[in-house]
CSV table of C-alpha atoms and ligand atoms in Angstrom, one decimal:
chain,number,residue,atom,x,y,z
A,1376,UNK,CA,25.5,-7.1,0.2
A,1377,UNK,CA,22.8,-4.1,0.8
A,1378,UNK,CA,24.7,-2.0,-2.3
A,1379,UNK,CA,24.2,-5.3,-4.6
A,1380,UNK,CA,20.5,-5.6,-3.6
A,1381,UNK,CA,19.9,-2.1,-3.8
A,1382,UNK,CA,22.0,-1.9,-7.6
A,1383,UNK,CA,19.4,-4.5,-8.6
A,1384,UNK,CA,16.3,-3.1,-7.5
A,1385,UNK,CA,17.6,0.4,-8.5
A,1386,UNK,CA,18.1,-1.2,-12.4
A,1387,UNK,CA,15.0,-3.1,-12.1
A,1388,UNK,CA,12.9,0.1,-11.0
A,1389,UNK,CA,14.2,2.0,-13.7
A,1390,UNK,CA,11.1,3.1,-15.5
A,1391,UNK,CA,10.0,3.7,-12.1
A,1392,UNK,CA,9.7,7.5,-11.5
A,1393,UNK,CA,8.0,7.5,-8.1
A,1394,UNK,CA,7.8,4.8,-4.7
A,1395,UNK,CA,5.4,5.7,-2.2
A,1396,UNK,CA,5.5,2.8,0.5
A,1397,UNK,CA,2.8,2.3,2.5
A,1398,UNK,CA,3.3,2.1,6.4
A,1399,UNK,CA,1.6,1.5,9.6
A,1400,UNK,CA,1.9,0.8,13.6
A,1401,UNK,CA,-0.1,-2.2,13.3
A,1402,UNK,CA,-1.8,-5.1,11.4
A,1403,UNK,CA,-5.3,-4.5,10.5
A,1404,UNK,CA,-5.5,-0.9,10.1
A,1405,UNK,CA,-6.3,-0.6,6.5
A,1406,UNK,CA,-2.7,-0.5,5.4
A,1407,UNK,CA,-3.3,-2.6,2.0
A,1408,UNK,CA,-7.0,-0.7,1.6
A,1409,UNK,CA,-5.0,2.7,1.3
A,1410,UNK,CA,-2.4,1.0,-1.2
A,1411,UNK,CA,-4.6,-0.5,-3.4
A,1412,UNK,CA,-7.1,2.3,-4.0
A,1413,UNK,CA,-4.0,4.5,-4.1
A,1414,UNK,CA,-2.5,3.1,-6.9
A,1415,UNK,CA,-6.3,3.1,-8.4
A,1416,UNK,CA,-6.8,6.5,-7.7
A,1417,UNK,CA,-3.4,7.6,-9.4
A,1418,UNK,CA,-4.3,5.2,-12.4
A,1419,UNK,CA,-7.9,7.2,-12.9
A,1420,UNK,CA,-5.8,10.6,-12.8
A,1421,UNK,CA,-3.9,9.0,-15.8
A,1422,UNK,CA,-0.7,8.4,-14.2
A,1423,UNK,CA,0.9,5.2,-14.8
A,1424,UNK,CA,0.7,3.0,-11.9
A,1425,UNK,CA,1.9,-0.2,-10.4
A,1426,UNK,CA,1.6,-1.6,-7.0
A,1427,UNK,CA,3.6,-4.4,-5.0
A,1428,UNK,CA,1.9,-6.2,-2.5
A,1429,UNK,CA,4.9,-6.7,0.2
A,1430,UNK,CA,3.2,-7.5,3.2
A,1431,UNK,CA,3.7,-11.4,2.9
A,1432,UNK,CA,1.3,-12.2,6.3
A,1433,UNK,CA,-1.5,-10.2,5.3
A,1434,UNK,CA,-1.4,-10.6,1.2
A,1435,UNK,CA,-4.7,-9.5,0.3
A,1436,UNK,CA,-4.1,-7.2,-2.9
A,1437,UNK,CA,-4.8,-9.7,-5.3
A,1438,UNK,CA,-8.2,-10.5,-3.8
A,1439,UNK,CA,-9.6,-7.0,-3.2
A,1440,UNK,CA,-8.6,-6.3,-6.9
A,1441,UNK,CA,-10.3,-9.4,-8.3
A,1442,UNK,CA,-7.3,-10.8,-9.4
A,1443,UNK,CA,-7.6,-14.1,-7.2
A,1444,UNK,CA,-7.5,-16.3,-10.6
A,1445,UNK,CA,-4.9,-14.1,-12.4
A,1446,UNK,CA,-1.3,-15.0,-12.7
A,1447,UNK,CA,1.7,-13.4,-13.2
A,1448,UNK,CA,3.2,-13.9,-17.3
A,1449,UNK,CA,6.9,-15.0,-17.8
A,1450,UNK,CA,8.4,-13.7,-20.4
A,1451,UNK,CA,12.2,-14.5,-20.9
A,1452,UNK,CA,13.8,-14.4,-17.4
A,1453,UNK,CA,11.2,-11.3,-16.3
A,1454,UNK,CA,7.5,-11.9,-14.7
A,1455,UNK,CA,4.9,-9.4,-16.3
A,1456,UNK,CA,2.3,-8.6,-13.7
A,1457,UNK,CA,-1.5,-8.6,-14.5
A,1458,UNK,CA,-3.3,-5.3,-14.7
A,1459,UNK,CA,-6.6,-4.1,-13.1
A,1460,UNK,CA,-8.1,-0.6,-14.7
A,1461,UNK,CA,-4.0,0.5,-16.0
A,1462,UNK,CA,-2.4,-0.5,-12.5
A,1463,UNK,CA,0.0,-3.8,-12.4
A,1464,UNK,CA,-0.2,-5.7,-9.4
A,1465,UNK,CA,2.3,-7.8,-8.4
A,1466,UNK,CA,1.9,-10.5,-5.3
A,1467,UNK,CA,3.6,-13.4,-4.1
A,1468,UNK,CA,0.0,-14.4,-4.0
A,1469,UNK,CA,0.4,-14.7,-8.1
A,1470,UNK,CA,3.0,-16.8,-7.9
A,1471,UNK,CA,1.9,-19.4,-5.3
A,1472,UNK,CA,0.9,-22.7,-7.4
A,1473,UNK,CA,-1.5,-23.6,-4.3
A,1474,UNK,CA,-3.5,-20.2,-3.6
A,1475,UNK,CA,-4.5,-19.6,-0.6
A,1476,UNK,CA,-2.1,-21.7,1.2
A,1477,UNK,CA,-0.1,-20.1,4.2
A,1478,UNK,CA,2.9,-19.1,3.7
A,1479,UNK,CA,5.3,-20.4,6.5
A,1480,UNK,CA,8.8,-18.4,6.0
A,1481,UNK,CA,10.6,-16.9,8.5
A,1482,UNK,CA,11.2,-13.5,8.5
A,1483,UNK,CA,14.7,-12.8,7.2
A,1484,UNK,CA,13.3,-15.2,4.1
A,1485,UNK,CA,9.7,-13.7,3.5
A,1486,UNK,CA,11.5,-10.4,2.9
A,1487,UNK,CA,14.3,-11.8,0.4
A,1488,UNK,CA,11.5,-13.4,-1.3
A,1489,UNK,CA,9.5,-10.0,-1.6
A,1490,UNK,CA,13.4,-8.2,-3.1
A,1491,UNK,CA,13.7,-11.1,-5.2
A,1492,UNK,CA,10.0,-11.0,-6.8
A,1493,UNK,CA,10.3,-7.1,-6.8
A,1494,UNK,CA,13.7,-7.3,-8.8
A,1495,UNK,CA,12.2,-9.9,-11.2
A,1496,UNK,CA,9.2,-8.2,-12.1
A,1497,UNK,CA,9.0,-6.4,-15.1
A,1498,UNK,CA,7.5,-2.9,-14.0
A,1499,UNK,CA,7.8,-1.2,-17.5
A,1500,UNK,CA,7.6,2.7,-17.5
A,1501,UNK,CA,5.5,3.9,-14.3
A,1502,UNK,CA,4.9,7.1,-13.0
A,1503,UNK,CA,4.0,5.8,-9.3
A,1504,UNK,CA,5.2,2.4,-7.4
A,1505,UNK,CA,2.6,2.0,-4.2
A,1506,UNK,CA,4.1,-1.0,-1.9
A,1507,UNK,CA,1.9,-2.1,0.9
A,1508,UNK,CA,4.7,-2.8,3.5
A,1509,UNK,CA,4.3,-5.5,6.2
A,1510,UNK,CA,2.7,-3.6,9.6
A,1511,UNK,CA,4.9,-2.0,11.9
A,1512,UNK,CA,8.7,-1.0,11.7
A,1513,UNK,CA,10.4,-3.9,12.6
A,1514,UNK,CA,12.6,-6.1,10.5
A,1515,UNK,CA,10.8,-7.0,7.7
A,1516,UNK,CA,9.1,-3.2,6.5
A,1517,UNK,CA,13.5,-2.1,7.4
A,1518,UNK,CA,14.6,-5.0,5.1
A,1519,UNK,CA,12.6,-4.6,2.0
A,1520,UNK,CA,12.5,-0.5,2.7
A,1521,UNK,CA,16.0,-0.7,2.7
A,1522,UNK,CA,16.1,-2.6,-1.0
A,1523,UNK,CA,13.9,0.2,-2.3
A,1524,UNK,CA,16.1,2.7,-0.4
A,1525,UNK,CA,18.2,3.3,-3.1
A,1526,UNK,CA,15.7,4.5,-5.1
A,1527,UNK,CA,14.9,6.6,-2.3
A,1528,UNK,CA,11.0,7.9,-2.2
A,1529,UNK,CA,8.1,8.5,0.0
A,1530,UNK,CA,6.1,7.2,2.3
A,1531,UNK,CA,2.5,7.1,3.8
A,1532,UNK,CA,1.5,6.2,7.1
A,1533,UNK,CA,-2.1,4.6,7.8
A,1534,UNK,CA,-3.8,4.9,11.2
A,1535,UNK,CA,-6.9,4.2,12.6
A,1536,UNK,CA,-8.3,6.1,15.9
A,1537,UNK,CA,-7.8,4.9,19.4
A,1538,UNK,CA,-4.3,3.1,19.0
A,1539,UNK,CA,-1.3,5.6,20.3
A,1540,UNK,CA,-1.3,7.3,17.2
A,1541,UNK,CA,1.0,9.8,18.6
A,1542,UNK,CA,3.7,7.1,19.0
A,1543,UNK,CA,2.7,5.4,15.8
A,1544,UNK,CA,3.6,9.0,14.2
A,1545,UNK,CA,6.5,9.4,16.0
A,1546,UNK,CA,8.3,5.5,15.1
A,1547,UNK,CA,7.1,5.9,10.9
A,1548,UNK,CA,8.7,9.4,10.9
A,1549,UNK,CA,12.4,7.7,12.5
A,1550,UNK,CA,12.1,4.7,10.2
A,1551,UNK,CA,11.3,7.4,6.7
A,1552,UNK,CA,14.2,9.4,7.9
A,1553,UNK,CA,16.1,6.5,8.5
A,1554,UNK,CA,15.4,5.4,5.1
A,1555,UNK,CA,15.9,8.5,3.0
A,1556,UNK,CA,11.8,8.6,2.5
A,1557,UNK,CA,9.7,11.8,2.8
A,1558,UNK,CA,7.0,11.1,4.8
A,1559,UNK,CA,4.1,12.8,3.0
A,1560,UNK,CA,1.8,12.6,6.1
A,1561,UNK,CA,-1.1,10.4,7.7
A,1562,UNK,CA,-4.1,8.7,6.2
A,1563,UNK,CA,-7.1,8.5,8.7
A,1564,UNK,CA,-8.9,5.0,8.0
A,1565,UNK,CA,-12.4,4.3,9.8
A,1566,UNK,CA,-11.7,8.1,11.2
A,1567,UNK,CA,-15.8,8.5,11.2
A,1568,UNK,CA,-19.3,7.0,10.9
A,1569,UNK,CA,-21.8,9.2,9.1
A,1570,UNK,CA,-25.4,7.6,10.2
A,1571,UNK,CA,-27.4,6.7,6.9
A,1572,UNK,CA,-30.8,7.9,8.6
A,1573,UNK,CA,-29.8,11.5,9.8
A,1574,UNK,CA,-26.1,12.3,8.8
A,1575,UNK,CA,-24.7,13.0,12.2
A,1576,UNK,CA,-20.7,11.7,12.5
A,1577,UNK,CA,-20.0,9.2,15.2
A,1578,UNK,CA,-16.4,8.4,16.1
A,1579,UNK,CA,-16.6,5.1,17.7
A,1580,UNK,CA,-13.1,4.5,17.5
A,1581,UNK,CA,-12.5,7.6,19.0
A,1582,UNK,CA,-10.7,10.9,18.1
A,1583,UNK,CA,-7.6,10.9,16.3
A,1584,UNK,CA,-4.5,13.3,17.4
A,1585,UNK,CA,-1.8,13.3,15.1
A,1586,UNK,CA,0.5,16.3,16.4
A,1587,UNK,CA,1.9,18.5,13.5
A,1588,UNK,CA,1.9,15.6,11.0
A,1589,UNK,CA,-0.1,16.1,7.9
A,1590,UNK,CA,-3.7,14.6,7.4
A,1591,UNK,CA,-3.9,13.5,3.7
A,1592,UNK,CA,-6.9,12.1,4.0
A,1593,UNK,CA,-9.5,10.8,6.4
A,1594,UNK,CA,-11.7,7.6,5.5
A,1595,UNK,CA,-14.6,7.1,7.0
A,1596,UNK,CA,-16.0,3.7,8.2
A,1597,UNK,CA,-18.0,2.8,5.0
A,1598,UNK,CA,-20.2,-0.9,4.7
A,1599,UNK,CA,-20.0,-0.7,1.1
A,1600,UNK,CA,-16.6,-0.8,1.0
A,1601,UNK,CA,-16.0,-3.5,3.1
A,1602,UNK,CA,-18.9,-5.1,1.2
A,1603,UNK,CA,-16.5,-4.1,-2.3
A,1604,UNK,CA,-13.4,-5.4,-1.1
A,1605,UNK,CA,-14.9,-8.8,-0.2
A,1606,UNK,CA,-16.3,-9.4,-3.3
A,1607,UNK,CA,-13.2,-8.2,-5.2
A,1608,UNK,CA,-14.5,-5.2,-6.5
A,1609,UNK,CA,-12.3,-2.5,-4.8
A,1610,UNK,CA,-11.1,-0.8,-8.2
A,1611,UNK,CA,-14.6,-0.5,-9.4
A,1612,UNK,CA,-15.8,1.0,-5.7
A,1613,UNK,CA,-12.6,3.9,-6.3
A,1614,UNK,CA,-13.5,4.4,-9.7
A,1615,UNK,CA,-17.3,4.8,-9.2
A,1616,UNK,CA,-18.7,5.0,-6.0
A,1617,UNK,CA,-20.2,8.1,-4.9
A,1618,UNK,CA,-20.0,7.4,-1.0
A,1619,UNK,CA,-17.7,10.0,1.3
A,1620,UNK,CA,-15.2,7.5,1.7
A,1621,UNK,CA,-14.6,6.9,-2.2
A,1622,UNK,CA,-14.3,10.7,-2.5
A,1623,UNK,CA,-11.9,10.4,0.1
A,1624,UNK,CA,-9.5,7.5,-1.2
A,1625,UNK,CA,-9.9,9.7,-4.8
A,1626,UNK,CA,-9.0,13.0,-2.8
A,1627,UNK,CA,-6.1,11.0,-1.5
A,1628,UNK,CA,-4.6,9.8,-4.9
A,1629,UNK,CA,-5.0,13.7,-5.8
A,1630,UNK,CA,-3.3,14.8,-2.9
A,1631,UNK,CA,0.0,12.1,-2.9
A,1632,UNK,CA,0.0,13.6,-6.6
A,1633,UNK,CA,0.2,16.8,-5.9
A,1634,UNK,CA,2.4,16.8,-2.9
A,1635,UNK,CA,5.2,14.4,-4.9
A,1636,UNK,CA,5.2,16.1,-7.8
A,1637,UNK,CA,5.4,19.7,-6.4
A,1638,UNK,CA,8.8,18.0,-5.5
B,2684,ATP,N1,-12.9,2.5,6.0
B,2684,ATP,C1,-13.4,1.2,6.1
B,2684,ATP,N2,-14.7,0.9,6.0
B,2684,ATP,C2,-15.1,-0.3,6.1
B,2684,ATP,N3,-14.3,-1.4,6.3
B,2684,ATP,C3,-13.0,-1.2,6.4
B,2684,ATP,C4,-12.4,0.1,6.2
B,2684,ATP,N4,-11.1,0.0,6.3
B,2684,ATP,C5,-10.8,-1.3,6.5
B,2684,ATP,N5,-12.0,-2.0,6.5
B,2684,ATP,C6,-12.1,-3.4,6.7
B,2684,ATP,O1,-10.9,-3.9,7.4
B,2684,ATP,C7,-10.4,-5.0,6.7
B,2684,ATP,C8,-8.8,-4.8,6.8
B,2684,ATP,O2,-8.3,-3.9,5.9
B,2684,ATP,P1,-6.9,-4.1,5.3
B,2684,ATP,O3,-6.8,-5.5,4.8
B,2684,ATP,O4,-6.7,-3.0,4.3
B,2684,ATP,O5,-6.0,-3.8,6.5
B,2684,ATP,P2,-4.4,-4.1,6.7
B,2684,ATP,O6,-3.9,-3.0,7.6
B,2684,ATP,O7,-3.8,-4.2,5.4
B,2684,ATP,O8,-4.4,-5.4,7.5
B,2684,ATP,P3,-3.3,-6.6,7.6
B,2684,ATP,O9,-2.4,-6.2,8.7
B,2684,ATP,O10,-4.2,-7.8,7.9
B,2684,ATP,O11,-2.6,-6.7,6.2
B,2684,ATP,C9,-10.9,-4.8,5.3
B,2684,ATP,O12,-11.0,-6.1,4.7
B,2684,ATP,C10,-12.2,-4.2,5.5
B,2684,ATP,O13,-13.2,-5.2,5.7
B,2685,MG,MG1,-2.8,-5.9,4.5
């Protein structure tokens, strides 16, 4: 059953040089954030990108990106995602005739849905496949991890300050090795505060220790980006903003680059 799945996710990711799935401990931490301006940061360093919004709870992709009124082309039995700035997003979200309406599957059947709309979409040749998996490491991240297992990859792991990070490291590095993924390191979201008025860093979330595990990047708290990815305009804020924390989701697209293709 797991070989079939994984046969047709391997054949429909063939174009697909490179999966980089997105992980954290828990909901809210800026897990689809990191994915989205990752595969907009990869796209502005002219690598082909796509990204598959996974986490069926929290599916919020299609709306920091704008694409809220977009929908997904069919073209024979294959869906063609829509494209912001080069990267193809692909949602369940795009699918949905009534946007906006919960979804109410259970678990083992939000996941299949993911496989199936993962193994339907037409990805076309891409250098980088970002998947914002759903929070934490339990049955659902495993399920559809598993399905892209085959294809085997990397993964990220998002945290914010002040929530057992050193446990949170510890559970994503068992489930990547589990999975055949390399886990590339630790992105630092809402890691700092610079004040506007005088520049001194606040860290009202706390410190962050992260034992040996690579920090790829550290995002600081950042009102314009909240303010961005409200309105929709989260690929314009990673292709143009000036702020620390745009440098910083830009620095991270260079450094996931770097670390997966030095191999
Ligand atoms: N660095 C930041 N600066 C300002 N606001 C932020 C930052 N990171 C996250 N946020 C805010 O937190 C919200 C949640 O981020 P996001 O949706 O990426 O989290 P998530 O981990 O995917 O959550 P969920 O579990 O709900 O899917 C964003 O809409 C944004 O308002
Ligand atoms: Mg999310």
């Amino acid at each position: 059953m797991l070989e079939r799945v994984q046969a047709s996710v391997r054949a429909s990711l063939a174009g697909v040089k490179h999966v980089v799935v997105v992980l954290s401990g828990k909901g809210g931490v800026g897990k689809s954030l990191v994915s989205a301006s990752l595969a907009v940061g990869l796209s502005l360093l002219g690598k082909r990108a796509a990204v598959l919004d996974a986490d069926i709870h929290g599916s919020s992709i299609p709306w920091m990106l704008g694409l809220e009124e977009a929908r997904v082309a069919v073209r024979g039995d294959k869906l063609v995602p829509p494209e912001v700035r080069g990267v193809a997003v692909m949602s369940l979200e795009l699918l949905a005739e009534d946007r906006g309406a919960p979804l109410v599957w259970r678990g083992p059947l939000k996941a299949k849905a993911i496989i199936d709309m993962l193994t339907a979409t037409e990805w076309g040749e891409r250098d980088y496949l970002v998947v914002d998996l759903p929070p934490g490491t339990g049955d659902e991240p495993l399920t559809i991890a598993q399905a892209l297992g085959a294809k085997g990859g990397y993964a990220i792991l998002v945290v914010a300050p002040g929530l057992l990070v050193k446990h949170v490291v510890a559970k994503a590095e068992r489930f990547a090795r589990e999975l055949n993924l390399k886990l590339l390191g630790v992105v630092a979201n809402m890691a700092y505060f610079r004040c506007p008025a005088c520049g001194a860093v606040h860290r009202p979330l706390g410190r962050l220790e992260v034992g040996e595990s690579r920090v790829l990047a550290e995002i600081p708290l950042d009102p314009e980006l909240a303010d961005a990815i409200d309105r929709g305009e989260l690929a314009g804020y990673v292709a143009s903003s000036t702020s620390e924390a745009a440098r910083a989701l830009r620095g991270l697209a260079a450094t996931v680059a770097g670390a997966v293709e030095a191999g």
